[in-house]
């Protein structure tokens, strides 16, 4: 299976390419929403940048800091038509922050929505103001733009009592992708066009926070650099599993959807260190996000971390970061006891998939130079005695490999995939509840 997938990637490289080549590997950084929600401010953004630099996270590749929703006033400027910063939250303005960040070698991101309002429900979105808002981004020297998916109708009304206006007929036709009216592609296209028009002046990373709606996988690569594949994540074990299951749907792993020459599937931000899960669960989250080549956007208060904290050790694991940034860029996938590979995808996996919390899964994917990464996840709420066959359970091609534990860095010697038990053709051990083993298999020369 992996040989065919690698060949498809190589064949499409000459035909499909991001027009700018801005992110040949997944972008990395920090975003304000999962840390501060609506209570962000200039002071808080500066505190996060200072902490990021003090911790040396920029040296590992975390170099974007994004201002999420609630940065603006409820009304646009009556003369210019531009959105206006909330002077109580950002007294010196966004341009001041951009200059300060850039002077420290850090990139800055901003937020809006492809709708009448942002997901706040009352702050202005960018629908119909795409050109005006891109002019603002350029003037402020913004590096990253997150574009949400709320209140899609021009009058701001919806049929759900929330910010979502579901098109029932289209959603039924395209399930498991839900659709809104107006649809996602028609609303994201004008912003993509305006960003493309200024690319030679300022090349802005474009995140389409479409939640997997509107079959974003069919147009994402033509519009931007990364796209959300799933619902908003929660800082819980089940919430994390749900998002990674949805991200593993067949539609996201099709030829030409994701990779260095297309863009990146994004199952939402990382909660490592925030406190809703255990360190063990955060280790599993980070391993899976690295395996699927997700953008790595931190969502915890960086001022609470130290270089000795477990969360810091997780997010700076250089072995796993190398997996995430591997130049081949193929999304790893579930290969044993999977929850989202059928026609119904992963949208209902917490309630309809037996394996959701009754399995030890295997996730695997190819790397450059013929290597493979394997993550074994215990989704049970208890420890499990595991016997895993590298060929049968992990779908690794037959051959002899050097085995490395990516959490400890330990070299575990040769394994003969497809060989005898005494040739380490199986991996055996007891895996604690919600924990993972993560390995790299490098072919012997």
Coordinates of C-alpha atoms in Angstrom, one line a residue:
X1 CA 0.0 0.0 0.0
X2 CA 2.8 2.4 0.9
X3 CA 4.7 1.9 -2.4
X4 CA 1.7 2.9 -4.4
X5 CA 1.0 6.0 -2.2
X6 CA 4.6 7.2 -2.5
X7 CA 4.6 6.8 -6.3
X8 CA 1.4 8.9 -6.5
X9 CA 3.0 11.7 -4.5
X10 CA 6.1 11.7 -6.7
X11 CA 4.0 11.6 -9.9
X12 CA 1.9 14.6 -8.9
X13 CA 4.9 16.8 -7.8
X14 CA 5.4 18.1 -11.4
X15 CA 1.7 18.7 -12.0
X16 CA 0.5 20.1 -8.7
X17 CA 2.3 22.7 -6.7
X18 CA 1.4 25.5 -4.3
X19 CA 2.0 28.6 -6.3
X20 CA 4.3 30.0 -3.7
X21 CA 6.0 27.0 -2.1
X22 CA 5.5 28.8 1.2
X23 CA 5.1 25.7 3.4
X24 CA 6.8 22.6 2.1
X25 CA 6.4 21.2 5.7
X26 CA 3.5 21.9 8.1
X27 CA 3.6 25.4 9.8
X28 CA 4.2 25.6 13.5
X29 CA 3.3 28.2 16.1
X30 CA 0.8 29.3 18.8
X31 CA -2.7 30.6 18.6
X32 CA -4.6 32.6 21.1
X33 CA -8.1 31.0 21.0
X34 CA -7.5 27.8 23.0
X35 CA -5.5 29.8 25.6
X36 CA -7.5 33.0 26.1
X37 CA -10.7 32.5 24.1
X38 CA -12.4 36.0 23.8
X39 CA -10.1 37.5 26.5
X40 CA -7.0 38.1 24.4
X41 CA -5.1 41.4 24.5
X42 CA -1.9 43.2 23.5
X43 CA -0.4 42.5 26.9
X44 CA -1.2 38.8 26.7
X45 CA 0.2 38.5 23.1
X46 CA 3.4 40.1 24.1
X47 CA 3.6 37.8 27.2
X48 CA 3.3 34.8 24.9
X49 CA 5.9 36.0 22.5
X50 CA 8.3 36.7 25.3
X51 CA 7.7 33.3 26.8
X52 CA 8.1 31.6 23.4
X53 CA 11.5 33.2 23.0
X54 CA 12.6 32.6 26.6
X55 CA 11.7 28.9 26.2
X56 CA 13.6 28.8 22.9
X57 CA 10.6 27.4 21.1
X58 CA 11.4 29.4 18.0
X59 CA 14.5 27.3 17.6
X60 CA 12.3 24.3 17.2
X61 CA 10.2 25.9 14.5
X62 CA 7.4 27.5 16.5
X63 CA 7.4 30.9 14.9
X64 CA 3.8 32.0 14.3
X65 CA 1.7 33.7 17.0
X66 CA -1.9 34.3 15.9
X67 CA -4.5 36.7 17.3
X68 CA -7.9 35.0 17.2
X69 CA -11.4 36.3 17.5
X70 CA -12.6 39.3 19.6
X71 CA -9.7 41.7 18.6
X72 CA -12.0 44.2 16.8
X73 CA -14.9 46.5 17.5
X74 CA -18.5 45.7 16.5
X75 CA -18.6 48.3 13.7
X76 CA -16.3 48.9 10.8
X77 CA -14.8 52.4 10.3
X78 CA -17.6 54.5 8.6
X79 CA -15.1 56.1 6.2
X80 CA -12.5 53.4 5.3
X81 CA -14.8 50.4 5.8
X82 CA -12.0 48.7 7.7
X83 CA -12.3 46.7 10.9
X84 CA -11.1 48.6 13.9
X85 CA -9.0 47.2 16.8
X86 CA -10.6 47.3 20.2
X87 CA -8.6 50.1 21.9
X88 CA -9.0 48.6 25.3
X89 CA -7.5 45.3 24.3
X90 CA -5.0 46.6 21.8
X91 CA -4.3 50.2 22.7
X92 CA -1.2 50.5 20.4
X93 CA -2.9 48.7 17.5
X94 CA -2.1 45.5 15.6
X95 CA 0.6 47.2 13.5
X96 CA 2.5 47.9 16.7
X97 CA 2.4 44.3 17.6
X98 CA 3.5 43.2 14.2
X99 CA 6.5 45.5 14.3
X100 CA 7.4 44.3 17.8
X101 CA 7.0 40.6 16.8
X102 CA 9.0 41.0 13.6
X103 CA 11.8 42.8 15.5
X104 CA 12.2 39.7 17.5
X105 CA 12.1 37.3 14.6
X106 CA 8.5 36.1 15.2
X107 CA 5.6 36.1 12.7
X108 CA 2.1 37.4 13.5
X109 CA -1.3 36.1 12.5
X110 CA -4.8 37.6 12.5
X111 CA -8.4 36.3 12.3
X112 CA -11.6 36.9 10.5
X113 CA -14.5 34.8 9.1
X114 CA -16.0 34.1 5.7
X115 CA -19.4 35.4 6.9
X116 CA -21.4 38.4 8.0
X117 CA -20.0 38.0 11.5
X118 CA -17.1 36.1 13.1
X119 CA -18.0 33.2 15.4
X120 CA -18.6 35.8 18.1
X121 CA -22.0 36.4 16.5
X122 CA -21.7 40.2 16.5
X123 CA -18.2 41.2 15.4
X124 CA -17.8 41.9 11.7
X125 CA -16.6 39.2 9.4
X126 CA -15.0 39.7 6.0
X127 CA -17.8 38.5 3.6
X128 CA -18.1 41.2 1.0
X129 CA -15.0 43.1 2.4
X130 CA -12.3 40.7 1.1
X131 CA -10.3 43.4 -0.7
X132 CA -10.6 45.9 2.1
X133 CA -9.4 43.4 4.7
X134 CA -6.5 42.1 2.6
X135 CA -5.3 45.7 2.2
X136 CA -5.4 45.9 6.0
X137 CA -3.4 42.7 6.4
X138 CA -0.8 44.0 4.0
X139 CA -0.5 47.4 5.6
X140 CA -0.2 45.8 9.1
X141 CA 2.4 43.4 7.6
X142 CA 0.6 40.3 8.8
X143 CA 2.1 36.9 8.0
X144 CA -0.7 34.5 8.8
X145 CA -4.5 34.7 8.3
X146 CA -7.0 32.4 9.9
X147 CA -10.4 32.5 8.1
X148 CA -13.3 31.0 10.0
X149 CA -16.6 29.7 8.7
X150 CA -19.4 31.3 10.7
X151 CA -22.6 33.2 9.7
X152 CA -22.3 32.5 6.0
X153 CA -25.3 34.5 4.8
X154 CA -24.9 38.1 3.9
X155 CA -27.7 39.1 6.4
X156 CA -26.2 37.0 9.2
X157 CA -29.2 34.8 9.7
X158 CA -28.9 31.0 10.2
X159 CA -31.2 28.0 10.5
X160 CA -29.6 26.4 13.6
X161 CA -29.6 29.1 16.3
X162 CA -25.8 29.1 16.1
X163 CA -23.4 30.5 13.6
X164 CA -23.9 27.6 11.2
X165 CA -26.5 27.7 8.3
X166 CA -26.7 24.0 7.2
X167 CA -27.7 23.1 3.7
X168 CA -29.5 19.8 4.4
X169 CA -29.7 18.6 0.8
X170 CA -26.1 19.2 0.1
X171 CA -25.0 17.8 3.4
X172 CA -26.9 14.6 2.7
X173 CA -25.4 14.4 -0.7
X174 CA -21.8 14.9 0.4
X175 CA -21.9 13.2 3.8
X176 CA -19.7 12.9 5.9
X177 CA -18.8 16.5 4.8
X178 CA -21.4 18.9 6.0
X179 CA -22.3 21.9 3.8
X180 CA -23.6 25.4 4.5
X181 CA -25.6 27.8 2.4
X182 CA -23.9 29.6 0.8
X183 CA -21.3 26.9 0.4
X184 CA -17.7 27.1 1.6
X185 CA -15.9 27.2 -1.7
X186 CA -17.9 30.1 -3.0
X187 CA -17.2 32.1 0.2
X188 CA -13.5 31.2 0.5
X189 CA -12.7 31.9 -3.2
X190 CA -12.9 35.7 -3.0
X191 CA -10.5 35.9 -0.1
X192 CA -8.1 33.4 -1.7
X193 CA -8.2 35.6 -4.9
X194 CA -7.4 38.8 -3.0
X195 CA -4.6 37.1 -1.0
X196 CA -3.1 35.7 -4.3
X197 CA -3.3 39.2 -5.9
X198 CA -1.0 40.7 -3.2
X199 CA 1.4 37.7 -3.0
X200 CA 4.3 39.5 -4.7
X201 CA 3.9 42.3 -2.1
X202 CA 3.2 40.1 1.0
X203 CA 2.9 36.3 0.9
X204 CA 0.4 35.5 3.7
X205 CA -0.2 32.0 5.0
X206 CA -3.9 31.3 4.6
X207 CA -5.6 29.0 7.0
X208 CA -9.2 28.0 6.0
X209 CA -10.9 27.2 9.2
X210 CA -13.7 25.4 7.4
X211 CA -14.2 22.5 9.9
X212 CA -14.1 20.0 7.0
X213 CA -17.4 21.5 5.6
X214 CA -18.1 22.0 2.0
X215 CA -15.6 19.3 1.0
X216 CA -12.7 21.6 1.7
X217 CA -10.3 18.9 0.6
X218 CA -11.4 19.4 -3.0
X219 CA -10.4 23.1 -3.1
X220 CA -8.1 23.7 -0.2
X221 CA -4.9 23.1 -2.1
X222 CA -5.9 25.7 -4.8
X223 CA -6.8 28.4 -2.2
X224 CA -4.3 28.3 0.6
X225 CA -1.8 26.5 2.8
X226 CA -3.8 24.6 5.5
X227 CA -7.4 23.8 6.2
X228 CA -9.3 22.5 9.2
X229 CA -10.6 19.1 8.7
X230 CA -12.8 18.7 11.8
X231 CA -14.9 20.3 14.5
X232 CA -13.4 22.5 17.2
X233 CA -11.2 20.4 19.4
X234 CA -11.7 20.0 23.2
X235 CA -9.1 19.5 25.8
X236 CA -10.3 16.0 26.5
X237 CA -9.2 12.5 25.6
X238 CA -12.4 11.7 23.7
X239 CA -12.4 15.1 22.0
X240 CA -8.8 14.5 20.8
X241 CA -9.6 11.1 19.5
X242 CA -12.7 12.4 17.6
X243 CA -10.7 15.0 15.8
X244 CA -7.9 12.7 14.8
X245 CA -10.5 10.1 13.6
X246 CA -12.2 12.7 11.4
X247 CA -8.9 13.8 10.0
X248 CA -8.2 10.2 9.0
X249 CA -11.3 10.0 6.7
X250 CA -10.6 8.6 3.3
X251 CA -11.4 12.0 1.6
X252 CA -8.4 13.6 3.3
X253 CA -6.0 10.9 2.2
X254 CA -6.8 11.1 -1.5
X255 CA -4.2 11.9 -4.1
X256 CA -3.5 15.6 -4.4
X257 CA -5.2 16.6 -1.2
X258 CA -2.3 17.1 1.3
X259 CA 1.5 17.3 1.2
X260 CA 4.4 19.6 0.4
X261 CA 3.0 20.6 -3.0
X262 CA -0.6 21.0 -1.9
X263 CA -1.0 22.1 1.7
X264 CA -1.9 20.5 5.0
X265 CA -4.8 18.8 6.7
X266 CA -5.3 20.4 10.1
X267 CA -7.3 18.6 12.9
X268 CA -7.0 21.7 15.1
X269 CA -4.6 23.0 17.7
X270 CA -2.6 21.2 20.4
X271 CA -3.6 21.4 24.0
X272 CA -0.3 20.0 25.4
X273 CA 0.2 21.4 28.9
X274 CA -3.3 23.1 29.2
X275 CA -4.5 20.6 31.9
X276 CA -7.6 18.9 30.5
X277 CA -5.7 15.7 29.8
X278 CA -2.9 13.9 31.5
X279 CA 0.7 14.1 30.3
X280 CA 0.3 10.5 29.0
X281 CA -2.6 11.6 26.9
X282 CA -0.8 14.7 25.6
X283 CA 2.1 12.5 24.5
X284 CA -0.3 10.4 22.5
X285 CA -1.9 13.6 21.0
X286 CA 1.5 14.9 20.0
X287 CA 2.6 11.6 18.5
X288 CA -0.5 11.4 16.3
X289 CA -0.4 15.0 15.2
X290 CA 3.2 14.5 14.1
X291 CA 2.4 11.3 12.3
X292 CA -0.4 12.8 10.3
X293 CA 1.8 15.8 9.4
X294 CA -0.6 18.3 11.0
X295 CA 0.4 21.9 11.5
X296 CA 1.5 22.2 15.1
X297 CA -0.2 25.1 16.7
X298 CA 0.1 25.3 20.5
X299 CA -2.9 26.3 22.6
X300 CA -1.6 26.6 26.1
X301 CA -0.4 29.6 28.1
X302 CA 3.3 29.5 27.4
X303 CA 4.1 31.6 30.5
X304 CA 3.1 28.5 32.6
X305 CA 5.8 26.3 31.0
X306 CA 9.4 25.7 32.0
X307 CA 12.1 23.8 30.3
X308 CA 11.7 21.2 33.0
X309 CA 7.9 20.7 32.5
X310 CA 6.7 17.6 30.8
X311 CA 4.7 19.6 28.3
X312 CA 7.8 21.4 27.2
X313 CA 9.6 18.1 26.8
X314 CA 6.7 16.7 24.7
X315 CA 6.5 19.7 22.3
X316 CA 10.3 19.9 21.8
X317 CA 10.9 16.2 21.1
X318 CA 13.2 16.6 18.1
X319 CA 12.7 13.0 16.9
X320 CA 8.9 13.5 16.6
X321 CA 9.3 17.0 15.2
X322 CA 11.4 15.5 12.5
X323 CA 8.6 13.1 11.7
X324 CA 6.2 16.0 11.4
X325 CA 8.6 18.0 9.2
X326 CA 9.7 15.0 7.1
X327 CA 10.2 16.2 3.5
X328 CA 8.1 13.4 2.0
X329 CA 5.1 14.9 3.7
X330 CA 2.7 12.0 3.4
X331 CA -0.1 11.8 6.0
X332 CA 0.2 8.8 8.2
X333 CA -3.0 6.9 8.8
X334 CA -4.8 4.3 11.0
X335 CA -4.1 0.8 9.8
X336 CA -5.6 -1.4 12.5
X337 CA -9.1 -1.1 14.2
X338 CA -9.8 2.2 12.5
X339 CA -12.9 4.3 13.1
X340 CA -13.3 6.5 10.0
X341 CA -12.4 4.6 6.8
X342 CA -16.0 3.7 5.9
X343 CA -18.5 5.7 3.9
X344 CA -19.8 7.4 7.1
X345 CA -16.4 8.7 8.0
X346 CA -15.5 9.7 11.5
X347 CA -18.2 12.2 12.3
X348 CA -20.1 9.8 14.5
X349 CA -17.2 7.7 15.6
X350 CA -17.5 8.3 19.4
X351 CA -21.0 6.7 19.4
X352 CA -20.9 4.3 16.4
X353 CA -17.4 2.9 16.3
X354 CA -16.7 0.0 18.8
X355 CA -13.0 0.6 18.5
X356 CA -13.3 4.2 19.6
X357 CA -12.6 3.2 23.2
X358 CA -12.2 -0.6 22.9
X359 CA -9.0 -1.1 20.9
X360 CA -5.3 -0.8 20.7
X361 CA -4.8 0.9 17.3
X362 CA -1.9 1.0 15.0
X363 CA -1.2 4.2 13.0
X364 CA 1.6 4.2 10.4
X365 CA 3.0 6.1 7.5
X366 CA 6.0 6.4 5.1
X367 CA 8.9 8.7 5.5
X368 CA 11.7 9.9 3.3
X369 CA 14.5 7.5 2.4
X370 CA 12.3 4.4 2.7
X371 CA 11.7 4.7 6.4
X372 CA 8.4 4.3 8.3
X373 CA 6.8 5.7 11.5
X374 CA 4.5 3.6 13.6
X375 CA 2.4 4.8 16.5
X376 CA 0.6 2.2 18.7
X377 CA -2.2 3.7 20.8
X378 CA -4.1 2.1 23.7
X379 CA -7.6 3.5 23.5
X380 CA -8.8 1.3 26.3
X381 CA -9.2 2.8 29.7
X382 CA -7.0 0.1 31.1
X383 CA -3.5 -1.3 30.4
X384 CA -3.3 -3.8 27.6
X385 CA -0.9 -6.7 26.9
X386 CA -0.1 -6.2 23.2
X387 CA 1.5 -8.4 20.6
X388 CA 1.8 -6.5 17.3
X389 CA 3.1 -7.9 14.0
X390 CA 5.0 -5.3 12.0
X391 CA 3.7 -6.7 8.7
X392 CA 0.2 -7.8 9.6
X393 CA -0.8 -5.0 12.0
X394 CA 1.3 -2.1 10.9
X395 CA 1.4 -2.8 7.1
X396 CA 5.2 -2.3 6.9
X397 CA 6.7 -3.8 3.8
X398 CA 8.8 -6.9 4.2
X399 CA 12.5 -6.4 4.9
X400 CA 15.0 -5.7 7.6
X401 CA 14.9 -2.4 9.5
X402 CA 16.6 -0.7 12.4
X403 CA 14.1 0.1 15.1
X404 CA 14.2 3.3 17.1
X405 CA 12.0 4.4 20.0
X406 CA 11.2 8.0 19.2
X407 CA 10.2 8.9 22.8
X408 CA 13.4 7.7 24.4
X409 CA 15.8 7.9 21.4
X410 CA 16.8 4.3 22.1
X411 CA 18.1 2.2 19.2
X412 CA 16.4 -1.2 19.6
X413 CA 18.3 -3.1 17.0
X414 CA 17.2 -4.9 13.8
X415 CA 13.7 -6.2 13.1
X416 CA 12.8 -8.5 10.2
X417 CA 9.3 -7.5 9.0
X418 CA 7.6 -10.7 7.8
X419 CA 10.2 -12.8 9.5
X420 CA 10.1 -15.2 12.5
X421 CA 9.3 -14.2 16.0
X422 CA 13.0 -14.6 17.0
X423 CA 13.8 -12.1 14.3
X424 CA 11.7 -9.4 16.2
X425 CA 8.9 -9.7 13.6
X426 CA 6.5 -8.7 16.5
X427 CA 6.5 -6.1 19.2
X428 CA 5.3 -7.2 22.6
X429 CA 4.7 -5.4 25.8
X430 CA 2.2 -3.9 28.2
X431 CA 0.9 -0.5 27.2
X432 CA -0.7 1.7 29.8
X433 CA -4.2 3.2 29.3
X434 CA -4.2 6.1 26.7
X435 CA -0.4 5.8 26.2
X436 CA 1.5 5.2 23.0
X437 CA 4.6 3.6 21.6
X438 CA 6.1 5.5 18.7
X439 CA 8.8 4.0 16.5
X440 CA 10.8 4.7 13.4
X441 CA 11.8 1.9 11.2
X442 CA 14.8 2.7 8.9
X443 CA 15.7 0.1 6.2
X444 CA 19.1 -1.5 6.4
X445 CA 21.3 -0.6 3.5

